[in-house]
Tab-separated table of C-alpha atoms in Angstrom:
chain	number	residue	atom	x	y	z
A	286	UNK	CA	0.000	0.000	0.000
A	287	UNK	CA	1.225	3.610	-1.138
A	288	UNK	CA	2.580	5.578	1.740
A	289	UNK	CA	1.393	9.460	3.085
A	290	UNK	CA	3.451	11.655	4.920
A	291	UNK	CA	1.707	14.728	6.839
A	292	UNK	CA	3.633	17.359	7.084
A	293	UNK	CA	2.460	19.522	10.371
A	294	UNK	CA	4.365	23.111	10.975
A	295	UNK	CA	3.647	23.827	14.107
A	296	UNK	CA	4.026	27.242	16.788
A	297	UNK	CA	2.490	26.975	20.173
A	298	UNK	CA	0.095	24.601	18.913
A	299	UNK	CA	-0.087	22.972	22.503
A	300	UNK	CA	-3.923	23.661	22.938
A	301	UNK	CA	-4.923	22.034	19.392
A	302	UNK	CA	-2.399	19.503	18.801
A	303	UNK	CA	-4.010	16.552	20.503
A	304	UNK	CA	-7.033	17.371	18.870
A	305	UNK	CA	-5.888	17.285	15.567
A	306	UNK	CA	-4.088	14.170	15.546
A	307	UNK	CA	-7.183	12.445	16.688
A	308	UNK	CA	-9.329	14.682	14.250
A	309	UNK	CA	-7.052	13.945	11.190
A	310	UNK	CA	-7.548	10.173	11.933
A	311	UNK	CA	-11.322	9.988	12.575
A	312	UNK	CA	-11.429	11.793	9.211
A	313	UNK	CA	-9.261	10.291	7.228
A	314	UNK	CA	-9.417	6.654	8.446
A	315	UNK	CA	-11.467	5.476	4.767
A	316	UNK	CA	-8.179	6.808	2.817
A	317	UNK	CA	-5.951	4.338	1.248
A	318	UNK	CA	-2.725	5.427	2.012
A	319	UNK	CA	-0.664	4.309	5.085
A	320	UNK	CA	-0.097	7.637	7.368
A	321	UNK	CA	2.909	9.175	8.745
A	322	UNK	CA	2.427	12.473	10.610
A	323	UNK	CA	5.822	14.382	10.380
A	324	UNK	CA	5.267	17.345	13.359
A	325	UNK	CA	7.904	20.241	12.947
A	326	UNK	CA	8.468	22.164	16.446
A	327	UNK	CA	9.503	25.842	14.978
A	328	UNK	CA	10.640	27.031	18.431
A	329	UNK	CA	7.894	27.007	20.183
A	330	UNK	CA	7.546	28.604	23.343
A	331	UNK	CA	4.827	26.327	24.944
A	332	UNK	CA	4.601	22.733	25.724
A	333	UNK	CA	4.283	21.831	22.293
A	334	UNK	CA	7.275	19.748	22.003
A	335	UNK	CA	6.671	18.031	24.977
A	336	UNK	CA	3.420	16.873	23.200
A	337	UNK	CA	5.066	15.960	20.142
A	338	UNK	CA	7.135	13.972	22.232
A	339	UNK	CA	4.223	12.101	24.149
A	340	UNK	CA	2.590	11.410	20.724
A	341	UNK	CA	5.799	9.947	18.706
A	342	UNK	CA	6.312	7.478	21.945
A	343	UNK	CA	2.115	6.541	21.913
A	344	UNK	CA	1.727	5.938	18.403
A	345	UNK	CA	4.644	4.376	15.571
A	346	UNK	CA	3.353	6.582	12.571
A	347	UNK	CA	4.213	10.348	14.787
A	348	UNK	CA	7.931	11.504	13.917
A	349	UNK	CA	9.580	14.970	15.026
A	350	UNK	CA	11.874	17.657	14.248
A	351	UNK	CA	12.815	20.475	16.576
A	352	UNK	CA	14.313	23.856	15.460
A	353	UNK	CA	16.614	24.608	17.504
A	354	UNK	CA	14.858	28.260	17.192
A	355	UNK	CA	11.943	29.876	15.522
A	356	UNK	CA	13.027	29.932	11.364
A	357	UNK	CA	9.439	30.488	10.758
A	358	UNK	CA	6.751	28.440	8.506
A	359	UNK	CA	8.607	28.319	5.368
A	360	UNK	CA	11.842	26.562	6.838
A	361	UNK	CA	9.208	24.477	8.666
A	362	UNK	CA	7.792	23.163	5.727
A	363	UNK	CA	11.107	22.853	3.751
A	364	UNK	CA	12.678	20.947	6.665
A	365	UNK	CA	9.618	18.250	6.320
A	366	UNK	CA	9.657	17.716	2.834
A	367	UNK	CA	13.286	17.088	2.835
A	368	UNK	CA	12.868	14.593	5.801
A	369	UNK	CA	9.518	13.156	3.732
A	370	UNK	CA	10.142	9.931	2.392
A	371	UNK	CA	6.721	9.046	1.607
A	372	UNK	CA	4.924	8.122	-2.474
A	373	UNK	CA	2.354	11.061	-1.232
A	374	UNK	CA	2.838	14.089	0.733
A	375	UNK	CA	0.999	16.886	2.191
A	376	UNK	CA	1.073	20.324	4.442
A	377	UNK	CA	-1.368	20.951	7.080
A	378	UNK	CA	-1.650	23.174	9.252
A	379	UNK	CA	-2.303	22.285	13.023
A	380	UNK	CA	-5.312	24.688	13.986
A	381	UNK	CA	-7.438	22.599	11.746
A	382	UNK	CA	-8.183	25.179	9.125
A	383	UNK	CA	-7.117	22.695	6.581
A	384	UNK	CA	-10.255	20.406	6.834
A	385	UNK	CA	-8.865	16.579	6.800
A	386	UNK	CA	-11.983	15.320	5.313
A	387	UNK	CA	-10.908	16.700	2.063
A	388	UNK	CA	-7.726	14.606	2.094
A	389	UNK	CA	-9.940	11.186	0.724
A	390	UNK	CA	-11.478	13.203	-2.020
A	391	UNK	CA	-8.058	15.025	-3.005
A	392	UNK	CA	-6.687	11.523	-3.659
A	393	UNK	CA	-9.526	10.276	-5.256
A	394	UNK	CA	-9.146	12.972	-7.649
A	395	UNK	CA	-5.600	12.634	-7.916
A	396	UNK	CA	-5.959	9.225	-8.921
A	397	UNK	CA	-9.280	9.380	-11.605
A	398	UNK	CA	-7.632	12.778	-13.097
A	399	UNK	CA	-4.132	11.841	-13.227
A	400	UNK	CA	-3.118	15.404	-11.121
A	401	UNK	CA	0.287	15.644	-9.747
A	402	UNK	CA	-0.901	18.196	-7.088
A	403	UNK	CA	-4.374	18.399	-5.610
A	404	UNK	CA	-4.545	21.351	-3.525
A	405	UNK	CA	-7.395	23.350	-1.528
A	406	UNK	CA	-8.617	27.076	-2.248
A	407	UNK	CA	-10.629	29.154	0.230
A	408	UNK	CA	-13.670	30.886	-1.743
A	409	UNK	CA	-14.832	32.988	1.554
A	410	UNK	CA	-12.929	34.432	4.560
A	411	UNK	CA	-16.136	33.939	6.684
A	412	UNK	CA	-15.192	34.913	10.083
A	413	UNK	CA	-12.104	37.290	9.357
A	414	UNK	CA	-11.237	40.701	10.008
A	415	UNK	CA	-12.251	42.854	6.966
A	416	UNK	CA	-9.132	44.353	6.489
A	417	UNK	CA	-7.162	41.216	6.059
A	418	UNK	CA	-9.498	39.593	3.873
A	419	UNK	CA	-9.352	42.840	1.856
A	420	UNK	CA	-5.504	43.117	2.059
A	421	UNK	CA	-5.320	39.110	1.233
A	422	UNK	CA	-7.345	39.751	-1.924
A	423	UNK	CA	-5.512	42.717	-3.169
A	424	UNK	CA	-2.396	40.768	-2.346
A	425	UNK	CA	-3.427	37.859	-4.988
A	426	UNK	CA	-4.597	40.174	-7.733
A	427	UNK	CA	-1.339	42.394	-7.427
A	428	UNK	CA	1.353	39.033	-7.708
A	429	UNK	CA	-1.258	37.638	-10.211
A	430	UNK	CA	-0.723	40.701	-12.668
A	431	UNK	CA	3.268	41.408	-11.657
A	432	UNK	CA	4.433	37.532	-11.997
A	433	UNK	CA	4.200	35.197	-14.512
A	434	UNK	CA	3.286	32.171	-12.399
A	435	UNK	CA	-0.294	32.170	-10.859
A	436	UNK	CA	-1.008	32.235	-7.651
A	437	UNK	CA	-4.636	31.356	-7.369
A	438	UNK	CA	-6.739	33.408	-5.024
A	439	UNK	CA	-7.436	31.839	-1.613
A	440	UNK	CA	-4.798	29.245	-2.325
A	441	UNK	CA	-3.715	27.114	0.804
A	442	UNK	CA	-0.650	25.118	1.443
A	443	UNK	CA	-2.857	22.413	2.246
A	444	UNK	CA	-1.964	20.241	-0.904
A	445	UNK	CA	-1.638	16.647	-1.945
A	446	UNK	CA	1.765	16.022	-3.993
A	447	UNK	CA	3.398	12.968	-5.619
A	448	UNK	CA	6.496	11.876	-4.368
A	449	UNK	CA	7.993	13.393	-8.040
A	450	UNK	CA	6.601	17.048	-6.995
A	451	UNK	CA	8.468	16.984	-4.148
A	452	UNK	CA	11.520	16.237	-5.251
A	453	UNK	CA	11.433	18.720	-7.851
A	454	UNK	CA	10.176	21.502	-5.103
A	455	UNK	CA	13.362	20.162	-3.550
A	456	UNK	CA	15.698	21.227	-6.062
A	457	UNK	CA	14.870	25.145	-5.455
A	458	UNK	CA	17.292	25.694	-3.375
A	459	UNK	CA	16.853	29.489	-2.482
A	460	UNK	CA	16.890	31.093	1.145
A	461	UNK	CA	13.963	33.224	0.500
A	462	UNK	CA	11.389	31.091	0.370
A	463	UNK	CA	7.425	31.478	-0.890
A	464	UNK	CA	5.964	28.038	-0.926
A	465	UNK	CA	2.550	29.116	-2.635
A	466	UNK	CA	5.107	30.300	-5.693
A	467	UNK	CA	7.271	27.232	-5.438
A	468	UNK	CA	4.846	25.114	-5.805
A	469	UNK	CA	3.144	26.878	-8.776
A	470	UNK	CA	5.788	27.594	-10.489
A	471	UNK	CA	7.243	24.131	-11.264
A	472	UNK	CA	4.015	23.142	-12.793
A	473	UNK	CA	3.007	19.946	-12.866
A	474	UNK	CA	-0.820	18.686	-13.538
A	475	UNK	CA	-2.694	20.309	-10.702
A	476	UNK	CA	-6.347	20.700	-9.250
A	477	UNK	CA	-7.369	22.704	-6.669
A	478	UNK	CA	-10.306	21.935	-4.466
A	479	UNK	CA	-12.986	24.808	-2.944
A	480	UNK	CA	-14.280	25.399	0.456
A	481	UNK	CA	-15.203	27.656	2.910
A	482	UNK	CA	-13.415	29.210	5.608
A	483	UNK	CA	-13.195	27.106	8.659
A	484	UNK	CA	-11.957	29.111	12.140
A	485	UNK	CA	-9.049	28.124	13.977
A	486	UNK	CA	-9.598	24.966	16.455
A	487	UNK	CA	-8.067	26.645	19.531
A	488	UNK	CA	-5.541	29.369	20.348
A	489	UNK	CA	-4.136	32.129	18.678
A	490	UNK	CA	-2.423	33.075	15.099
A	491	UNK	CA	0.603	33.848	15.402
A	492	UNK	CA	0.503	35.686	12.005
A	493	UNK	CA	0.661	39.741	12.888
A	494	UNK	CA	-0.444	42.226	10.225
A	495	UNK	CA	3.028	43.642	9.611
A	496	UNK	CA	4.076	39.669	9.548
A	497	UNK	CA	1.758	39.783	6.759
A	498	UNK	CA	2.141	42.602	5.180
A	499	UNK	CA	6.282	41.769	4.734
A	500	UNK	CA	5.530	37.835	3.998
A	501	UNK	CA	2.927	39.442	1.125
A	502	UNK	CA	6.158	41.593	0.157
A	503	UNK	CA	8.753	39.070	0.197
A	504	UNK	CA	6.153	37.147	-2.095
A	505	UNK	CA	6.245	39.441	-4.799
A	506	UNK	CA	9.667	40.324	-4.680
A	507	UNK	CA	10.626	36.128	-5.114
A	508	UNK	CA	8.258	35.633	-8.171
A	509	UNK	CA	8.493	39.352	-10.216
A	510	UNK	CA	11.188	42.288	-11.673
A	511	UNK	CA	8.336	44.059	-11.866
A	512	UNK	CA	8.983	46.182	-8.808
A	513	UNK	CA	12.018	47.251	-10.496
A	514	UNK	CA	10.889	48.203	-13.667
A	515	UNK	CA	8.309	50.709	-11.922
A	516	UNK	CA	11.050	52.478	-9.828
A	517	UNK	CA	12.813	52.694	-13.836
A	518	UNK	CA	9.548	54.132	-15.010
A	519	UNK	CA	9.246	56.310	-11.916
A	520	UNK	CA	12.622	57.882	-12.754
A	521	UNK	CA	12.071	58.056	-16.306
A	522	UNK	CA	8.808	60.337	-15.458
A	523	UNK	CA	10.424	62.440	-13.261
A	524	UNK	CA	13.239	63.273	-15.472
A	525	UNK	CA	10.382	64.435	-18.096
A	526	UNK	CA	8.196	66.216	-15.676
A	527	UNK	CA	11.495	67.920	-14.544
A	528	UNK	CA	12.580	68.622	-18.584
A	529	UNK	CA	9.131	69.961	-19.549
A	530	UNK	CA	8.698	72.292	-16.551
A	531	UNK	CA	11.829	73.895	-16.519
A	532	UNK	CA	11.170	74.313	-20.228
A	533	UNK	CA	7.885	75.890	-19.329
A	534	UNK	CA	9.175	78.028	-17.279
A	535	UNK	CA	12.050	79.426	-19.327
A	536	UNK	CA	9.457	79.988	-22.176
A	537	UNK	CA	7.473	81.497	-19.379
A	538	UNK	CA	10.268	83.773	-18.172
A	539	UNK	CA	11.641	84.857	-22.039
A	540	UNK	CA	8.163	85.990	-22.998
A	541	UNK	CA	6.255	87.288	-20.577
A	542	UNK	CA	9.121	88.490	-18.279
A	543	UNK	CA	7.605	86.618	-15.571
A	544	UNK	CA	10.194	85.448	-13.007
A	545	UNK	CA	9.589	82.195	-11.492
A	546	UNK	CA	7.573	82.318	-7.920
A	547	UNK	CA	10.425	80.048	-6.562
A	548	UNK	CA	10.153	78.679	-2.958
A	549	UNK	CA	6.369	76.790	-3.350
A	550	UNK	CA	7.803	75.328	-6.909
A	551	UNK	CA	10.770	74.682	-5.767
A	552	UNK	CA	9.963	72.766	-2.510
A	553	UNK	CA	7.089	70.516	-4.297
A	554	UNK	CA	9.587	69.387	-6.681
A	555	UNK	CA	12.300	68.416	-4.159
A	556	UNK	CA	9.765	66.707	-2.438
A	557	UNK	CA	8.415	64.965	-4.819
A	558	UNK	CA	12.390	64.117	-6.865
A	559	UNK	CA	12.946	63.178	-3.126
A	560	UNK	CA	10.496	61.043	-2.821
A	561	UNK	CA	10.799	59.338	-5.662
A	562	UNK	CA	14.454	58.620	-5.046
A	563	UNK	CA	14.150	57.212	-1.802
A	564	UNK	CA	11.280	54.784	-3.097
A	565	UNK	CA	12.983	53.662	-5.838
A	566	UNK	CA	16.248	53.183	-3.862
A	567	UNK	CA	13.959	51.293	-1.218
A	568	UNK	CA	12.477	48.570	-4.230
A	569	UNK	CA	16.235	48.071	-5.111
A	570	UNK	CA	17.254	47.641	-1.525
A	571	UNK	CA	15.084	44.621	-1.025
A	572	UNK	CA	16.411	42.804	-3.938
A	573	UNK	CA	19.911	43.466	-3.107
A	574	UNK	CA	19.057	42.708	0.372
A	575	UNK	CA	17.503	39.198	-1.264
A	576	UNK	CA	20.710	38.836	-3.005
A	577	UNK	CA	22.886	39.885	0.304
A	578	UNK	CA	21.136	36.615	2.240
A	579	UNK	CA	20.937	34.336	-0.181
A	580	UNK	CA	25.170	34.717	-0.841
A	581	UNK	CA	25.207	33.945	2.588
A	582	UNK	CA	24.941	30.264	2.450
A	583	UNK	CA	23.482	30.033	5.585
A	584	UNK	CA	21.050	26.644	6.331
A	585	UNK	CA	17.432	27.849	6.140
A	586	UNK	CA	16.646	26.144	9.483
A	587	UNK	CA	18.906	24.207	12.248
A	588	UNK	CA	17.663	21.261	14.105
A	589	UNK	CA	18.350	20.764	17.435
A	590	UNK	CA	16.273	17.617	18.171
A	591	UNK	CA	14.368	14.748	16.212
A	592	UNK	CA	12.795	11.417	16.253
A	593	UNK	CA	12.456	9.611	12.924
A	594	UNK	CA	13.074	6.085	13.364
């Protein structure tokens, strides 16, 4: 019998953990695949490791790694797919937003349709703040016309992939990571699957709106030049609105003997030159700063603990 591993990122998931082990299984226990849950500790601060640790001695299909800090979801994720060794694997998160019953029909379809990737797609954010939900949909529809790969809209990392998906994911090797772009941009025959928005089990997010807001960034920057071809354009307008009104103002001065009323002019345009300067320089300073970490070499996460045997 084909093998599934389930990848589970988890960050002071003490309060839900339990739950969705047992949740997972009650759900899933009609699917034809022999389960391995792979839990990922990403420096918690709770007793979530000490759970992960009472679950991988109760039952033979729990496994753990433990960061030996918080590297943050991405690593998380990376970290289990390289330790994956299963024909099928998939990314859930622990809160049980991802619901498991969807796992039987994702590799139903999977199997009848051929897909390489079977993944899940939110088509309501039922039960979130307005903003966000308005900020997560503008975030889809900007990457969606700056990048070449889509990113659909709603788009978990709640997937199913073939053991050949993953080891292709696997061969990005890049620091910055943006899973949602990794995994659409190698390809592959996929599927997604629609539902609505399910609230978190138990606890808290630990996503903040400015964790957002620079995870949305980094997102864009990874997967489009875009950015930089708008500071180019930026510069390019400002050198013509500078050439036409100091041409305006010379024809200005020449025939009507007008002198220029300097300090208003002169102020809005050094604001606004200023301005666009400093953005511009700011859109190149995050890909150099991109560039800076990934010639750094440095291991996306470090483990400090594990249990995979």
């Amino acid at each position: 019998m084909n093998t599934l591993t389930i990848i589970v990122p988890c960050f002071n998931e003490a309060d839900v953990l339990v739950d969705f082990i047992s949740t997972v299984n009650l759900q899933t226990h009609e699917l034809p695949l022999i389960k391995k849950y792979l839990l990922i500790n990403d420096g918690s601060t709770d007793d979530t490791l000490d759970i992960m640790k009472n679950l991988s001695e109760t039952f033979d299909n729990i496994f753990y790694l433990s960061f030996s800090r918080n590297f943050g979801k991405e690593a998380a994720i990376l970290a289990g797919l390289e330790a994956s060794d299963s024909d099928f694997v998939t990314i859930m998160d622990a809160d049980l937003q991802d619901p498991p019953f969807l796992l039987s029909e994702m590799y139903k379809d999977m199997l009848e349709g051929q897909y390489d990737i079977v993944g899940c797609r939110r088509i309501s954010r039922k039960g979130e703040p307005f903003i966000r939900s308005f900020l997560s949909r503008s975030f889809y529809w900007v990457i969606n016309h700056l990048s070449h790969t889509e990113i659909p809209s709603g788009v978990r990392d709640f997937r199913l992939m073939t053991r050949q998906v993953v080891n292709e994911i696997l061969r990005l090797t890049e620091v910055n990571r943006f899973s949602k772009g990794l995994l659409a941009w190698v390809g592959f025959k996929t599927k997604y699957l629609s539902y609505e928005n399910i609230e978190r089990k138990a606890g808290k997010t630990s996503w903040r709106f400015w964790q957002l807001i620079s995870y949305s960034i980094d997102g864009i920057v990874n997967f489009s030049d875009a950015p930089l071809n708008f500071a180019t354009l930026m510069g390019f307008i400002s050198f013509i609105i500078s050439m036409l009104l100091s041409a305006f103002y010379t024809f200005k001065t020449l025939i009507f003997g007008d002198p220029v009323q300097g300090f208003p002019t002169l102020i809005t345009l050094l604001l606004l030159i200023g301005g666009i300067q400093l953005f511009s320089l700011g859109i190149i300073g995050k890909y150099i700063g991109k560039i800076f970490l990934e010639t750094k070499h440095r291991p996306v996460y470090i483990i400090k603990e594990k249990h995979l045997d």
